[in-house]
Coordinates of C-alpha atoms and ligand atoms in Angstrom, one line a residue:
M1 CA 0.0 0.0 0.0
P2 CA 1.7 3.3 -1.0
K3 CA 1.9 6.0 1.6
S4 CA -0.8 8.6 1.6
L5 CA -0.5 11.8 -0.4
S6 CA -0.6 15.4 0.9
N7 CA -3.9 16.0 2.7
R8 CA -3.7 19.7 2.1
T9 CA -3.6 19.0 -1.7
L10 CA -6.2 16.3 -1.5
N11 CA -8.6 18.7 0.2
I12 CA -8.6 21.3 -2.6
A13 CA -10.8 21.2 -5.7
A14 CA -9.5 21.2 -9.3
S15 CA -10.1 24.4 -11.2
L16 CA -13.4 24.0 -13.0
T17 CA -12.7 26.8 -15.5
V18 CA -9.6 25.0 -16.5
A19 CA -11.3 21.6 -16.5
I20 CA -14.1 22.8 -18.8
D21 CA -11.8 24.6 -21.1
S22 CA -9.6 21.5 -21.4
L23 CA -12.6 19.2 -21.9
A24 CA -14.1 21.5 -24.7
K25 CA -10.7 21.7 -26.4
K26 CA -10.4 17.9 -26.3
M27 CA -13.9 17.5 -27.7
I28 CA -13.1 20.0 -30.5
A29 CA -9.8 18.1 -31.3
E30 CA -11.8 14.9 -31.5
G31 CA -13.9 16.5 -34.3
K32 CA -17.0 17.2 -32.1
D33 CA -19.2 20.2 -32.8
V34 CA -18.5 22.2 -29.7
V35 CA -18.5 26.0 -29.0
S36 CA -16.6 26.9 -25.9
L37 CA -17.5 30.0 -23.8
G38 CA -15.8 28.3 -20.9
A39 CA -12.5 30.0 -20.2
G40 CA -11.9 33.7 -20.3
E41 CA -9.5 33.8 -23.1
P42 CA -9.5 36.6 -25.7
D43 CA -9.9 35.2 -29.2
F44 CA -7.6 37.8 -30.8
P45 CA -4.1 36.9 -31.7
T46 CA -1.1 38.2 -29.6
P47 CA -0.3 41.6 -31.2
E48 CA 2.6 41.6 -33.7
P49 CA 5.0 43.9 -31.8
I50 CA 4.8 41.5 -28.8
C51 CA 5.7 38.5 -31.0
K52 CA 8.5 40.5 -32.6
A53 CA 9.9 41.3 -29.2
A54 CA 9.9 37.5 -28.3
H55 CA 11.6 36.6 -31.7
C56 CA 14.2 39.3 -31.0
A57 CA 14.8 37.9 -27.5
I58 CA 15.4 34.4 -28.9
D59 CA 17.7 35.8 -31.7
S60 CA 19.8 37.8 -29.2
G61 CA 20.3 34.8 -26.9
K62 CA 17.9 35.8 -24.1
T63 CA 17.5 32.2 -23.3
R64 CA 19.2 31.9 -20.0
Y65 CA 18.2 32.4 -16.3
T66 CA 17.0 35.8 -15.2
A67 CA 16.8 37.1 -11.6
P68 CA 14.0 35.2 -9.7
V69 CA 12.0 38.4 -9.5
G70 CA 12.2 39.0 -13.3
I71 CA 14.4 41.2 -15.5
L72 CA 15.1 44.7 -14.3
E73 CA 14.0 46.4 -17.6
L74 CA 10.5 44.8 -17.3
R75 CA 10.1 45.7 -13.7
K76 CA 11.0 49.3 -14.4
K77 CA 8.5 49.4 -17.2
I78 CA 5.8 47.9 -14.8
C79 CA 6.6 50.7 -12.3
E80 CA 6.1 53.3 -15.1
K81 CA 2.8 51.7 -16.0
L82 CA 1.6 51.7 -12.4
S83 CA 2.6 55.3 -11.9
K84 CA 1.1 56.6 -15.1
E85 CA -2.1 54.7 -15.2
N86 CA -2.9 53.9 -11.6
G87 CA -1.2 56.7 -9.6
L88 CA 0.9 54.1 -7.7
R89 CA 4.6 54.7 -7.2
Y90 CA 6.8 51.6 -6.8
E91 CA 10.5 50.9 -7.1
P92 CA 11.5 48.0 -9.3
E93 CA 12.5 46.1 -6.1
Q94 CA 8.8 45.9 -5.2
I95 CA 7.8 44.1 -8.4
T96 CA 7.9 40.4 -8.9
V97 CA 7.3 39.1 -12.4
T98 CA 5.3 35.9 -12.2
S99 CA 4.1 33.1 -14.5
G100 CA 0.7 34.6 -15.0
A101 CA -1.5 36.5 -12.5
K102 CA -2.6 33.2 -10.9
H103 CA 0.9 32.6 -9.8
A104 CA 1.0 36.2 -8.4
V105 CA -2.1 35.4 -6.3
F106 CA -0.4 32.3 -5.0
N107 CA 2.8 34.2 -4.1
S108 CA 0.8 36.9 -2.3
L109 CA -1.2 34.4 -0.2
A110 CA 2.0 32.4 0.5
A111 CA 3.7 35.5 1.7
L112 CA 0.8 36.4 4.1
I113 CA -0.9 33.3 5.4
N114 CA -0.2 31.4 8.6
P115 CA -2.3 28.3 9.4
G116 CA -5.8 29.4 10.6
D117 CA -5.6 32.9 9.2
E118 CA -8.9 34.1 7.8
V119 CA -9.0 35.6 4.3
I120 CA -12.1 37.4 3.2
I121 CA -13.3 36.6 -0.3
P122 CA -16.2 38.5 -1.8
A123 CA -18.6 36.1 -3.5
P124 CA -19.1 35.3 -6.3
Y125 CA -15.4 34.8 -6.6
W126 CA -12.9 33.4 -9.1
V127 CA -12.7 29.6 -8.7
T128 CA -9.0 29.7 -7.8
Y129 CA -9.1 32.0 -4.7
P130 CA -10.6 29.8 -2.0
E131 CA -8.6 26.7 -3.1
L132 CA -5.3 28.6 -2.8
V133 CA -6.2 30.0 0.6
K134 CA -7.1 26.4 1.8
W135 CA -4.0 24.9 0.3
L136 CA -1.9 27.3 2.2
G137 CA -3.6 26.5 5.5
G138 CA -5.8 29.6 5.6
V139 CA -9.6 29.8 6.0
P140 CA -11.6 31.4 3.3
V141 CA -14.5 33.6 4.7
F142 CA -17.1 34.5 2.0
V143 CA -19.1 37.6 1.9
D144 CA -22.0 37.5 -0.5
G145 CA -22.2 40.4 -3.0
L146 CA -26.0 40.6 -3.4
Q147 CA -27.5 40.6 -6.9
E148 CA -29.4 43.8 -6.1
N149 CA -26.1 45.5 -5.3
D150 CA -24.7 44.3 -8.7
F151 CA -23.0 41.4 -6.8
K152 CA -20.7 43.8 -4.9
I153 CA -20.1 43.7 -1.2
T154 CA -20.6 46.7 1.1
A155 CA -18.5 48.2 3.8
E156 CA -21.1 47.2 6.4
Q157 CA -20.9 43.5 5.3
L158 CA -17.2 43.6 5.5
K159 CA -17.2 45.1 9.0
Q160 CA -19.4 42.3 10.2
V161 CA -17.0 39.5 9.3
C162 CA -13.7 41.0 10.5
N163 CA -12.3 39.5 13.7
D164 CA -8.9 38.9 15.4
K165 CA -8.1 36.1 12.9
T166 CA -8.8 38.1 9.8
K167 CA -5.6 38.6 7.9
A168 CA -6.5 39.9 4.5
I169 CA -9.2 40.5 1.9
L170 CA -8.8 39.2 -1.7
M171 CA -10.5 41.7 -4.1
N172 CA -11.0 41.2 -7.8
N173 CA -12.0 44.4 -9.5
P174 CA -13.4 44.3 -12.2
C175 CA -14.8 40.9 -11.0
N176 CA -14.6 37.5 -12.7
P177 CA -17.3 36.1 -12.9
T178 CA -19.8 38.9 -12.4
G179 CA -18.2 41.8 -14.3
S180 CA -19.0 44.1 -11.4
V181 CA -16.8 47.2 -11.1
Y182 CA -16.4 49.0 -7.8
S183 CA -16.6 52.8 -7.9
R184 CA -14.0 55.0 -6.1
E185 CA -16.6 55.8 -3.4
E186 CA -17.3 52.1 -2.8
L187 CA -13.6 51.3 -2.6
E188 CA -13.1 54.2 -0.2
A189 CA -15.8 52.8 2.1
L190 CA -14.2 49.3 2.0
A191 CA -10.8 50.8 2.5
K192 CA -11.9 52.5 5.7
V193 CA -12.9 49.1 7.1
I194 CA -9.7 47.5 5.9
V195 CA -7.5 50.1 7.6
E196 CA -9.6 50.1 10.8
N197 CA -9.1 46.3 11.0
D198 CA -5.5 46.4 10.0
L199 CA -5.9 44.0 7.1
Y200 CA -3.8 43.3 4.1
C201 CA -5.5 43.7 0.7
I202 CA -4.7 41.5 -2.3
S203 CA -6.1 43.3 -5.3
D204 CA -6.4 41.3 -8.6
E205 CA -6.8 43.9 -11.4
V206 CA -6.3 41.8 -14.5
Y207 CA -9.4 43.1 -16.1
E208 CA -8.7 46.8 -15.5
Y209 CA -8.7 47.8 -19.2
F210 CA -12.2 46.2 -19.6
V211 CA -14.4 48.7 -18.0
Y212 CA -17.5 49.7 -20.0
K213 CA -18.9 52.4 -17.7
G214 CA -17.1 54.8 -15.5
T215 CA -13.4 54.5 -14.8
F216 CA -11.2 52.0 -13.1
T217 CA -9.7 52.8 -9.7
S218 CA -7.1 50.6 -8.0
I219 CA -8.0 50.2 -4.3
A220 CA -4.2 50.6 -3.5
S221 CA -4.4 54.2 -4.7
I222 CA -6.8 55.1 -1.9
E223 CA -5.3 56.8 1.2
G224 CA -3.8 54.4 3.7
M225 CA -4.0 51.4 1.4
K226 CA -0.8 51.2 -0.6
D227 CA 1.4 49.9 2.3
R228 CA -1.1 47.1 3.0
S229 CA -1.9 46.1 -0.5
I230 CA -0.5 43.7 -3.0
V231 CA -1.5 44.7 -6.5
I232 CA -1.7 41.9 -9.1
N233 CA -1.9 42.3 -12.8
G234 CA -1.0 40.4 -15.9
F235 CA -0.7 40.3 -19.7
S236 CA -2.9 37.4 -20.5
K237 CA -6.2 39.2 -20.9
S238 CA -5.1 42.8 -21.7
Y239 CA -2.6 41.8 -24.4
C240 CA -4.0 38.4 -25.5
M241 CA -1.0 36.6 -24.0
T242 CA -2.8 33.8 -22.1
G243 CA -0.3 31.1 -23.1
W244 CA 2.8 33.2 -22.5
R245 CA 2.2 33.2 -18.7
V246 CA 3.3 36.6 -17.5
G247 CA 1.9 38.5 -14.6
Y248 CA 3.2 40.4 -11.6
D249 CA 2.9 41.4 -7.9
A250 CA 3.5 44.9 -6.8
S251 CA 3.9 44.9 -3.0
P252 CA 5.3 46.8 0.0
A253 CA 9.1 46.1 0.1
P254 CA 9.2 43.6 3.0
I255 CA 6.5 41.5 1.3
A256 CA 8.2 41.7 -2.1
K257 CA 11.4 40.4 -0.5
I258 CA 9.5 37.3 0.8
I259 CA 7.7 36.8 -2.6
G260 CA 11.2 36.9 -4.3
K261 CA 12.4 34.3 -1.9
I262 CA 9.4 32.0 -2.5
Q263 CA 9.8 32.4 -6.2
G264 CA 13.5 31.8 -6.2
Q265 CA 12.9 28.4 -4.5
A266 CA 9.7 27.4 -6.3
T267 CA 10.1 28.4 -10.0
H268 CA 13.2 30.5 -10.3
H269 CA 11.5 32.9 -12.7
P270 CA 9.0 33.0 -15.6
S271 CA 10.3 32.4 -19.1
N272 CA 13.0 34.9 -20.1
I273 CA 11.6 35.1 -23.6
A274 CA 8.0 35.8 -22.4
Q275 CA 9.4 38.5 -20.1
Y276 CA 10.8 40.3 -23.2
A277 CA 7.5 39.8 -24.9
A278 CA 5.9 41.6 -21.9
I279 CA 8.3 44.5 -22.4
G280 CA 7.1 44.7 -26.0
A281 CA 3.5 44.8 -24.6
L282 CA 4.2 47.7 -22.2
E283 CA 6.0 49.6 -25.0
M284 CA 2.8 49.3 -27.2
G285 CA 0.8 51.0 -24.4
N286 CA -2.9 50.2 -23.9
A287 CA -4.4 51.6 -27.1
E288 CA -4.9 48.1 -28.6
S289 CA -6.4 46.8 -25.4
L290 CA -8.9 49.7 -25.3
K291 CA -9.9 48.9 -28.9
M292 CA -10.5 45.3 -27.8
R293 CA -12.6 46.7 -24.9
D294 CA -14.9 48.4 -27.5
V295 CA -15.3 45.1 -29.3
F296 CA -16.1 43.3 -26.1
R297 CA -18.7 46.0 -25.2
K298 CA -20.6 45.2 -28.4
R299 CA -20.4 41.5 -27.7
R300 CA -21.6 42.0 -24.2
D301 CA -24.7 43.9 -25.4
F302 CA -25.4 41.1 -27.9
M303 CA -25.1 38.4 -25.1
V304 CA -27.1 40.3 -22.6
S305 CA -29.9 40.7 -25.1
K306 CA -29.9 37.2 -26.6
I307 CA -29.4 35.2 -23.3
G308 CA -32.0 37.4 -21.7
E309 CA -34.4 36.6 -24.5
A310 CA -33.7 32.8 -24.2
L311 CA -34.4 33.0 -20.4
G312 CA -37.4 35.4 -20.8
Q313 CA -35.9 38.0 -18.5
K314 CA -34.1 41.2 -18.7
L315 CA -30.5 40.8 -17.7
R316 CA -28.1 43.3 -16.1
A317 CA -25.3 44.5 -18.3
P318 CA -22.0 43.7 -16.6
E319 CA -19.9 46.9 -16.3
G320 CA -16.5 45.2 -16.8
A321 CA -14.4 42.1 -17.5
F322 CA -15.7 39.9 -20.3
Y323 CA -18.2 37.6 -18.6
L324 CA -21.9 37.4 -18.4
F325 CA -23.1 35.9 -15.1
A326 CA -26.7 35.1 -15.8
P327 CA -29.3 33.9 -13.3
V328 CA -30.7 30.6 -14.6
N329 CA -32.5 29.3 -11.4
S330 CA -35.9 29.9 -13.1
V331 CA -35.3 26.7 -15.0
Y332 CA -34.3 24.6 -12.0
G333 CA -36.8 21.8 -11.4
R334 CA -37.6 21.4 -15.1
T335 CA -36.7 18.1 -16.8
T336 CA -34.7 17.2 -19.9
P337 CA -36.3 15.2 -22.7
E338 CA -34.5 12.2 -21.2
G339 CA -36.3 12.8 -17.9
K340 CA -33.4 14.2 -15.9
T341 CA -34.4 17.0 -13.5
I342 CA -32.2 20.1 -13.6
K343 CA -31.3 20.7 -10.0
G344 CA -28.7 23.3 -10.2
S345 CA -26.1 25.1 -12.4
V346 CA -23.9 21.9 -12.7
D347 CA -26.8 19.8 -14.1
L348 CA -27.7 22.6 -16.4
C349 CA -24.2 23.1 -17.8
E350 CA -23.7 19.4 -18.2
Y351 CA -27.0 19.1 -20.1
I352 CA -26.2 22.1 -22.4
L353 CA -22.8 20.6 -23.2
E354 CA -24.1 17.1 -23.9
S355 CA -27.2 18.2 -25.8
Q356 CA -26.0 21.3 -27.6
G357 CA -22.2 21.2 -27.6
L358 CA -22.0 24.5 -25.7
A359 CA -19.4 24.8 -22.9
I360 CA -20.2 27.3 -20.1
V361 CA -19.2 27.3 -16.5
P362 CA -21.7 26.6 -13.6
G363 CA -22.1 29.4 -11.1
A364 CA -21.6 26.8 -8.3
A365 CA -17.8 27.0 -9.1
F366 CA -17.9 30.7 -8.3
G367 CA -20.0 30.3 -5.1
N368 CA -23.4 31.1 -6.6
D369 CA -25.4 28.2 -7.8
N370 CA -28.2 30.3 -9.2
C371 CA -26.1 31.5 -12.2
V372 CA -23.9 30.3 -15.1
R373 CA -21.0 32.1 -16.6
F374 CA -20.6 32.9 -20.3
S375 CA -17.2 34.2 -21.5
Y376 CA -17.8 36.6 -24.3
A377 CA -14.1 36.9 -25.2
A378 CA -15.0 34.8 -28.2
S379 CA -15.6 35.5 -31.9
D380 CA -19.0 36.9 -33.0
E381 CA -19.7 33.7 -34.9
N382 CA -19.1 31.6 -31.8
L383 CA -21.2 33.9 -29.7
E384 CA -24.1 33.8 -32.2
S385 CA -23.9 30.0 -32.3
A386 CA -23.6 29.8 -28.5
C387 CA -26.8 31.9 -28.1
R388 CA -28.7 29.6 -30.5
R389 CA -27.5 26.5 -28.7
F390 CA -28.4 27.9 -25.3
E391 CA -31.8 29.0 -26.4
A392 CA -32.5 25.5 -27.9
A393 CA -31.4 23.8 -24.7
I394 CA -33.6 26.0 -22.5
R395 CA -36.5 25.5 -24.9
S396 CA -36.1 21.7 -24.7
L397 CA -36.7 21.7 -20.9
K398 CA -40.1 20.7 -19.8
Ligands
LIG1 N1 -9.1 33.2 -15.7 C1 -9.8 32.5 -16.8 C2 -11.2 32.1 -16.3 O1 -11.7 32.4 -15.3 C3 -9.0 31.4 -17.3 C4 -9.0 30.1 -16.7 C5 -8.6 30.1 -15.3 O2 -7.4 30.2 -15.0 O3 -9.5 30.1 -14.4 O4 -11.8 31.5 -17.2

């Protein structure tokens, strides 16, 4: 009998967004007629200047180890970006370049958590957050963003869950899966509670360029917050670089030092070539990303209208990111033509994939079983087909 495996690891769930994306890609590779709105992955190619920067890095022999925290030139450029766009002044020593933003979330939590520490996670949340907290021995504490408040949490709700064990809050603004965007005023109210309770704040801002109404504010830019915040961002979504795996943490110096140590032991550093590609991205600026945002806005409007029609209800238009988190609980209790009762979001997504070849993600994975998530970072053609398939699936339920 082999010895048992790590309990900590056995106790965490696999990422459902990643699992659904992999399953859909496998089915497509097998020749099945599947449309995937599973993973949030822009359908546009990586812009040419970024690819050129990577080619150039290979041609000039940038194929060896870099510093664990990433190459200095990239960290300087990240500082410039944070200063210019977010009003946040950092030194390059405070930046750690990571293998995607997910890795930056892991680093941040690993730097902060002791066993039993509570980490507040506004729900609905991205699938990865609670699992990483648990894996590191922390305790996720969920605060439900109510649908009538556009799925956002309030300062009052936050105050109620803070106690001696609360170590940090993990914010995601704009939010995956809901697309909610916190206004400056809302962030100021939350920041007041965060400061009063002496919490750290991890702020995942990967969707910052995809805001359709109002402007984006980093919570770290609010008075009293920068020295207790770890700002996370990445290139996957904003520069169509999902497969390149580049993200970063910007943190107070003592935390950055610890993150550098973790990274030096765990991964050494992200790919040297991909880091040069990221420099190419920052040199481009964000004009291309903002053009992409305008395309996403049209796709969002299309999805809100078509999915709303299929469900026979008016849906809210998400203010940011590229996801539609639609309430589908009105069909729970109905049965499929094969006689299976749809009991929740997992049953519904399974049925839609099996019967119509449409991959979407159950809200249960994000802490809200009443909804399902559609990623509209997909081609117009796929979105049109997805809406037809969704409508047909809903219509077939008795
Ligand atoms: N962040 C994307 C999503 O939520 C990509 C998959 C993942 O890493 O979760 O779909």
